[in-house]
PDB file of C-alpha atoms in Angstrom:
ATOM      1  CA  UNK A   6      48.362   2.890  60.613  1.00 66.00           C
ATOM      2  CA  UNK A   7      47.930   3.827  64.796  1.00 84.00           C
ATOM      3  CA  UNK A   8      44.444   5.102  64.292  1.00 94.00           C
ATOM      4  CA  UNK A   9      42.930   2.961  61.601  1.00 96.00           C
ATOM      5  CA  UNK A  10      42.866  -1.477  62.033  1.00 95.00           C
ATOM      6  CA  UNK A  11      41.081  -3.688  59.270  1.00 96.00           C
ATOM      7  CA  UNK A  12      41.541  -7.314  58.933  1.00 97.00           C
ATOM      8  CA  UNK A  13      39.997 -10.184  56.055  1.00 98.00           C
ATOM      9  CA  UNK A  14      40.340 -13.485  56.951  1.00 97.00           C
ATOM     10  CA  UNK A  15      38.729 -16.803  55.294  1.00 97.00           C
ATOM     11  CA  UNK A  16      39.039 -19.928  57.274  1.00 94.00           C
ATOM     12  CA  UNK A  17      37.872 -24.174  55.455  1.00 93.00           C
ATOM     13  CA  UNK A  18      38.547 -26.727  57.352  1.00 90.00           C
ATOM     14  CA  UNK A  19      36.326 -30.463  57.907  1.00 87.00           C
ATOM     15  CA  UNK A  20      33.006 -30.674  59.873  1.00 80.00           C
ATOM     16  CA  UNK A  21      33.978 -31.774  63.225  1.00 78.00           C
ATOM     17  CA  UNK A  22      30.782 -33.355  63.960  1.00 76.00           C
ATOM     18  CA  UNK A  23      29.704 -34.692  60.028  1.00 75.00           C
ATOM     19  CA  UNK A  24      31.263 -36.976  57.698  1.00 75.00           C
ATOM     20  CA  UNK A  25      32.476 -35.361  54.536  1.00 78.00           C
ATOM     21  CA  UNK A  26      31.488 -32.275  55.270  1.00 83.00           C
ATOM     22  CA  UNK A  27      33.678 -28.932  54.940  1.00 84.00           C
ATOM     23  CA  UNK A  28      32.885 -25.481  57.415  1.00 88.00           C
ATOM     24  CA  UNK A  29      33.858 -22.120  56.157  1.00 92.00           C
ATOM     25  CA  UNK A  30      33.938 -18.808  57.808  1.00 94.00           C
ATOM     26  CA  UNK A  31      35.059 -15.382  56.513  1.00 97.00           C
ATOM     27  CA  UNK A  32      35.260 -12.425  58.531  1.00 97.00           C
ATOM     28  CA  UNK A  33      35.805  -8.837  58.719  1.00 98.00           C
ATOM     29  CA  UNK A  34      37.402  -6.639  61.103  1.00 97.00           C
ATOM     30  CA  UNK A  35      37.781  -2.925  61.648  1.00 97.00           C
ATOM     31  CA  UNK A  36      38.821  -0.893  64.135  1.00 97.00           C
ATOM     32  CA  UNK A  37      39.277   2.690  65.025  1.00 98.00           C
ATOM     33  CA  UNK A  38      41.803   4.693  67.873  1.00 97.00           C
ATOM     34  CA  UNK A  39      41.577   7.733  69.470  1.00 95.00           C
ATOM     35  CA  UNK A  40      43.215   9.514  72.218  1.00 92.00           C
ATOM     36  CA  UNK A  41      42.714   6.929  74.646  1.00 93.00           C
ATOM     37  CA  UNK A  42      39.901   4.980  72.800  1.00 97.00           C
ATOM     38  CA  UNK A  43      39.371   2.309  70.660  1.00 97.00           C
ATOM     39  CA  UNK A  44      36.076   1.108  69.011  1.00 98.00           C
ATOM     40  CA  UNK A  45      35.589  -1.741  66.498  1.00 98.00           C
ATOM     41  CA  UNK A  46      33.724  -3.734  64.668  1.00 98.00           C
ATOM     42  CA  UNK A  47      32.919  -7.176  63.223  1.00 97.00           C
ATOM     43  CA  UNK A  48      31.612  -9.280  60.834  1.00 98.00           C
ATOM     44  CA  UNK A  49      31.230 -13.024  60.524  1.00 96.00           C
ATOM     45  CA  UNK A  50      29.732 -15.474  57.720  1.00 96.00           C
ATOM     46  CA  UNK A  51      29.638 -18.609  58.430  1.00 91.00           C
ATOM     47  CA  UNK A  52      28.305 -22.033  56.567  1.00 90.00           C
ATOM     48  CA  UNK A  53      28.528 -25.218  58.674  1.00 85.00           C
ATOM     49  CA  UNK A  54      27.730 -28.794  58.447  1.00 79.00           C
ATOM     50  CA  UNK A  55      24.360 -29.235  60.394  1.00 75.00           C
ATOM     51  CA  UNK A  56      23.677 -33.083  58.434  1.00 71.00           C
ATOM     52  CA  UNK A  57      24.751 -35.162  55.739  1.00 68.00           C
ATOM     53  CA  UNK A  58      25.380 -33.006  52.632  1.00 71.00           C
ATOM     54  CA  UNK A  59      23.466 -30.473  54.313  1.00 79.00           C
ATOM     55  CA  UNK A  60      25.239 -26.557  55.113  1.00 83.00           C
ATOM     56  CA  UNK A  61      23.237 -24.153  57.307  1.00 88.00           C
ATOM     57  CA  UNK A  62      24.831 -20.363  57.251  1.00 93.00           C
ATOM     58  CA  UNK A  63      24.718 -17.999  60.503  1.00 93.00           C
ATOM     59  CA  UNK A  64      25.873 -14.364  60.394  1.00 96.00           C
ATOM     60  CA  UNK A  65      26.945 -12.997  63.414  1.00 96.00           C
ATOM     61  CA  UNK A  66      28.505  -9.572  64.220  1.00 97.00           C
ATOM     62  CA  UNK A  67      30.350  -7.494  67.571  1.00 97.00           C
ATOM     63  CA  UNK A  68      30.965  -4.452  68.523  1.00 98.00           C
ATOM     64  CA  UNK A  69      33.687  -3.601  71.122  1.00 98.00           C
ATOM     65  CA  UNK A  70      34.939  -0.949  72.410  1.00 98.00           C
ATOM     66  CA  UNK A  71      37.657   0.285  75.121  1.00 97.00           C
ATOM     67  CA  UNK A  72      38.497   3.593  76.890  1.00 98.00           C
ATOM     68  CA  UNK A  73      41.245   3.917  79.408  1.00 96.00           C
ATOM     69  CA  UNK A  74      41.760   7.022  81.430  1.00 95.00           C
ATOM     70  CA  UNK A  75      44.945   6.864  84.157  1.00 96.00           C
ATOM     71  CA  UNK A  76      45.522   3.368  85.403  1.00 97.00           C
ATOM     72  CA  UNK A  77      42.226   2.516  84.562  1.00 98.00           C
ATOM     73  CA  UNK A  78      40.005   1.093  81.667  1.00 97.00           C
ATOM     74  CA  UNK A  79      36.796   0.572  81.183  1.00 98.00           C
ATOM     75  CA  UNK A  80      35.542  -1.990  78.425  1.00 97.00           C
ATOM     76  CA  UNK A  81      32.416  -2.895  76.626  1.00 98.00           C
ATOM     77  CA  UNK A  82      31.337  -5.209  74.196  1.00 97.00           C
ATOM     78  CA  UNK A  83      28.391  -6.544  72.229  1.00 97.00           C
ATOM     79  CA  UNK A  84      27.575  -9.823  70.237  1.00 96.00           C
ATOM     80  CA  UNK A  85      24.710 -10.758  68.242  1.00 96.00           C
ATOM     81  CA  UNK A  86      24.701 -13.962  66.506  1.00 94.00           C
ATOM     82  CA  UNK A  87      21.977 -14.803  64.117  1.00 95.00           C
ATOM     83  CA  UNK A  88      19.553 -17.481  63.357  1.00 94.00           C
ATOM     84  CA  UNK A  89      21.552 -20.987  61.815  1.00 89.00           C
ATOM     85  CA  UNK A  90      20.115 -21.326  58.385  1.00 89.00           C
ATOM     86  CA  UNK A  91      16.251 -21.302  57.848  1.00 89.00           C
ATOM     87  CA  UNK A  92      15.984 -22.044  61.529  1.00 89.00           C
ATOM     88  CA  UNK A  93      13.676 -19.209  63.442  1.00 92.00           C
ATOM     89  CA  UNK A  94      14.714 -18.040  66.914  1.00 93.00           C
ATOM     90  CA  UNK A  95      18.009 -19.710  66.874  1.00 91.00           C
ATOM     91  CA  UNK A  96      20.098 -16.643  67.545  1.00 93.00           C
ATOM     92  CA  UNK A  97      21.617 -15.274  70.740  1.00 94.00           C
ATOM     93  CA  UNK A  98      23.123 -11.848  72.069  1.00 95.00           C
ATOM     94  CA  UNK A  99      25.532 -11.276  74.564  1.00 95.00           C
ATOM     95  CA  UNK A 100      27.117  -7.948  76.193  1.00 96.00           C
ATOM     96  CA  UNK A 101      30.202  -7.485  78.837  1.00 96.00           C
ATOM     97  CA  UNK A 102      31.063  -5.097  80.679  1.00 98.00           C
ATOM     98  CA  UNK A 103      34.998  -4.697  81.968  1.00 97.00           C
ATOM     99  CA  UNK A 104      37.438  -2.674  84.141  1.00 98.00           C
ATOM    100  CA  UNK A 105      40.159  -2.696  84.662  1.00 98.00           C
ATOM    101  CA  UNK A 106      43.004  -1.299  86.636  1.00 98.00           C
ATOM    102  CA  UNK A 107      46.867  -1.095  86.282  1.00 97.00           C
ATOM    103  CA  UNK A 108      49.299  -1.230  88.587  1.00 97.00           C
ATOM    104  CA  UNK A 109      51.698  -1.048  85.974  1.00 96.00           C
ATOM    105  CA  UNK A 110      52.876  -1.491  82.590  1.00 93.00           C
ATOM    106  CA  UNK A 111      53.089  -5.566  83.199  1.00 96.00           C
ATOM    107  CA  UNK A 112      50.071  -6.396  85.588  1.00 97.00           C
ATOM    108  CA  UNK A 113      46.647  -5.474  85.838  1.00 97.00           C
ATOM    109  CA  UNK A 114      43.714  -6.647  87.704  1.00 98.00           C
ATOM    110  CA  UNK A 115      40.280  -6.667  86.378  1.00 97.00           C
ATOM    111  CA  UNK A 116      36.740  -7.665  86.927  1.00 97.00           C
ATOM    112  CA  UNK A 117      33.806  -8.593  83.894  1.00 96.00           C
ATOM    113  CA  UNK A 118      30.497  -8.916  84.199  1.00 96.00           C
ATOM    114  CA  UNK A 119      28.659 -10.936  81.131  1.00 95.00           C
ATOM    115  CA  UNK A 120      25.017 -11.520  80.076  1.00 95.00           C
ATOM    116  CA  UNK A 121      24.078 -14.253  77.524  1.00 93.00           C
ATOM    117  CA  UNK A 122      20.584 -14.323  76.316  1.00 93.00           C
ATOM    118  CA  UNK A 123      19.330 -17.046  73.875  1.00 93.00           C
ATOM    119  CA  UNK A 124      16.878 -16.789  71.509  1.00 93.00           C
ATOM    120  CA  UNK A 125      13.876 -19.131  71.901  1.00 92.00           C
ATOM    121  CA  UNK A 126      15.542 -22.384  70.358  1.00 91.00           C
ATOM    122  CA  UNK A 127      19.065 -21.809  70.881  1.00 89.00           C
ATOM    123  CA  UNK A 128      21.195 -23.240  73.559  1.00 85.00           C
ATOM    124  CA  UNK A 129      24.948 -21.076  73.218  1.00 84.00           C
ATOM    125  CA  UNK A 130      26.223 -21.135  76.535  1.00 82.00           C
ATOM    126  CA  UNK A 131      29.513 -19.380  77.921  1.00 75.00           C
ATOM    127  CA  UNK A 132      31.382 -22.739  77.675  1.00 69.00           C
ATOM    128  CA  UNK A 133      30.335 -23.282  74.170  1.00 57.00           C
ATOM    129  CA  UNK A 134      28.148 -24.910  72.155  1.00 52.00           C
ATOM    130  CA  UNK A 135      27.676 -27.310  68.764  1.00 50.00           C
ATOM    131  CA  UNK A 136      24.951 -26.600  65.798  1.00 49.00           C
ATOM    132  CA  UNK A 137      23.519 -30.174  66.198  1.00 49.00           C
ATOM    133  CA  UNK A 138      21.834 -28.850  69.526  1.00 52.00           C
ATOM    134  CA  UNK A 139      20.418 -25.100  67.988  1.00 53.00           C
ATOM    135  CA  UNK A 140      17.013 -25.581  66.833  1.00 52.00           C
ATOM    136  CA  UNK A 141      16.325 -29.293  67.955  1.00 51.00           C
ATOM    137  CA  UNK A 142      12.869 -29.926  69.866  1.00 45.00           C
ATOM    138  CA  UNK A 143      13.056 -30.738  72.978  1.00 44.00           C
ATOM    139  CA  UNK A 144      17.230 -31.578  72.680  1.00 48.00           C
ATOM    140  CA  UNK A 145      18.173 -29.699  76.014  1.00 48.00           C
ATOM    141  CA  UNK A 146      15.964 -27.712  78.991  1.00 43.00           C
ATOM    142  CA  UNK A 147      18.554 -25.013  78.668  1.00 66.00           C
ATOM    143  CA  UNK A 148      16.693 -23.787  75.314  1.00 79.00           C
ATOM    144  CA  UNK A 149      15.977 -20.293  75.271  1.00 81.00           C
ATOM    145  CA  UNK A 150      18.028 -19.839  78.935  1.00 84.00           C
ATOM    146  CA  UNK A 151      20.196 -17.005  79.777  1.00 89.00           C
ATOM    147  CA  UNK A 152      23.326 -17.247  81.641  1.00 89.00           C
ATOM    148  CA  UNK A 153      25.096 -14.045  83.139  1.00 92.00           C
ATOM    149  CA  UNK A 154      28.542 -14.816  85.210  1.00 92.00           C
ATOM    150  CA  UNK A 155      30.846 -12.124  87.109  1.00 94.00           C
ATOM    151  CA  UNK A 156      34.765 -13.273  86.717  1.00 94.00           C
ATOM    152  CA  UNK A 157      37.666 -11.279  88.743  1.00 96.00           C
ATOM    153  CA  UNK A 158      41.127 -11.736  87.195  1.00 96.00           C
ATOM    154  CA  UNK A 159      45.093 -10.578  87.209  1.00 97.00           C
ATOM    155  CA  UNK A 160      47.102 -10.476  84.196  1.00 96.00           C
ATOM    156  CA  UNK A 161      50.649 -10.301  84.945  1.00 96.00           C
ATOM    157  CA  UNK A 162      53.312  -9.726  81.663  1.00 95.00           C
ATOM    158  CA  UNK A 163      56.559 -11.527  82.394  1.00 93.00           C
TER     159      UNK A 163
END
């Protein structure tokens, strides 16, 4: 209905990186509106292929939410993905911050700002990442690193 969102959705496809290997996700989504609100919420299971005949599993989770008052809107939004399988301090959390502001119904300008913060042996970046490089000694200096980035944008409906 308008106030109330929920979503299931189960996704197998093959390992892009390994041989014979299948990756699965399910996920869950919910969401909630109100006056000029909206929070949700998240849920992710996934099982990937890390090595031959080997699956590691990651849960990861978000919760977003949006308020918009006039032209504006303000946004926020928070990540947490979990350690890959068995493998300690390979997790990362992430939060954004957004406003925007409408000039009218079909174009808006906005401006984000976004922190990424890696656990210990993790390496997610904002331009993405693969499951071979979580958790490997020494595989990249940008380990444990955390990236924050400031992006300015206008979205114009045609």
């Amino acid at each position: 209905n308008d106030m109330l969102y929920g979503a299931l959705a189960y996704e197998n496809r093959p390992d892009q990186t390994t041989a014979a290997m299948n990756d699965n996700a399910t996920r869950l989504v919910g969401a909630y509106k109100f006056g000029g609100g909206l929070v949700g919420l998240m849920y992710e299971r996934l099982s990937v292929g890390t090595a031959v005949a080997t699956t590691e599993s990651q849960s990861n989770w978000e919760l977003a939410g949006n308020y918009k008052f006039g032209n504006s809107n303000l946004g926020a939004f928070y990540v947490k993905n979990g350690n890959l399988g068995a493998r300690v301090n390979t997790g990362a959390d992430m939060y954004s911050l957004r406003y925007g502001y409408n000039f009218s119904k079909r174009t808006e300008m906005y401006g984000a700002y976004t922190r990424l913060s890696n656990d210990t042996r993790a390496n997610y970046s904002t331009l993405g990442t693969t499951a071979a490089t979580i958790g490997a000694v020494g595989a990249a200096t940008t380990l444990g690193t955390n990236q924050t980035g400031f992006g300015v944008g206008l979205i114009h409906n045609f």
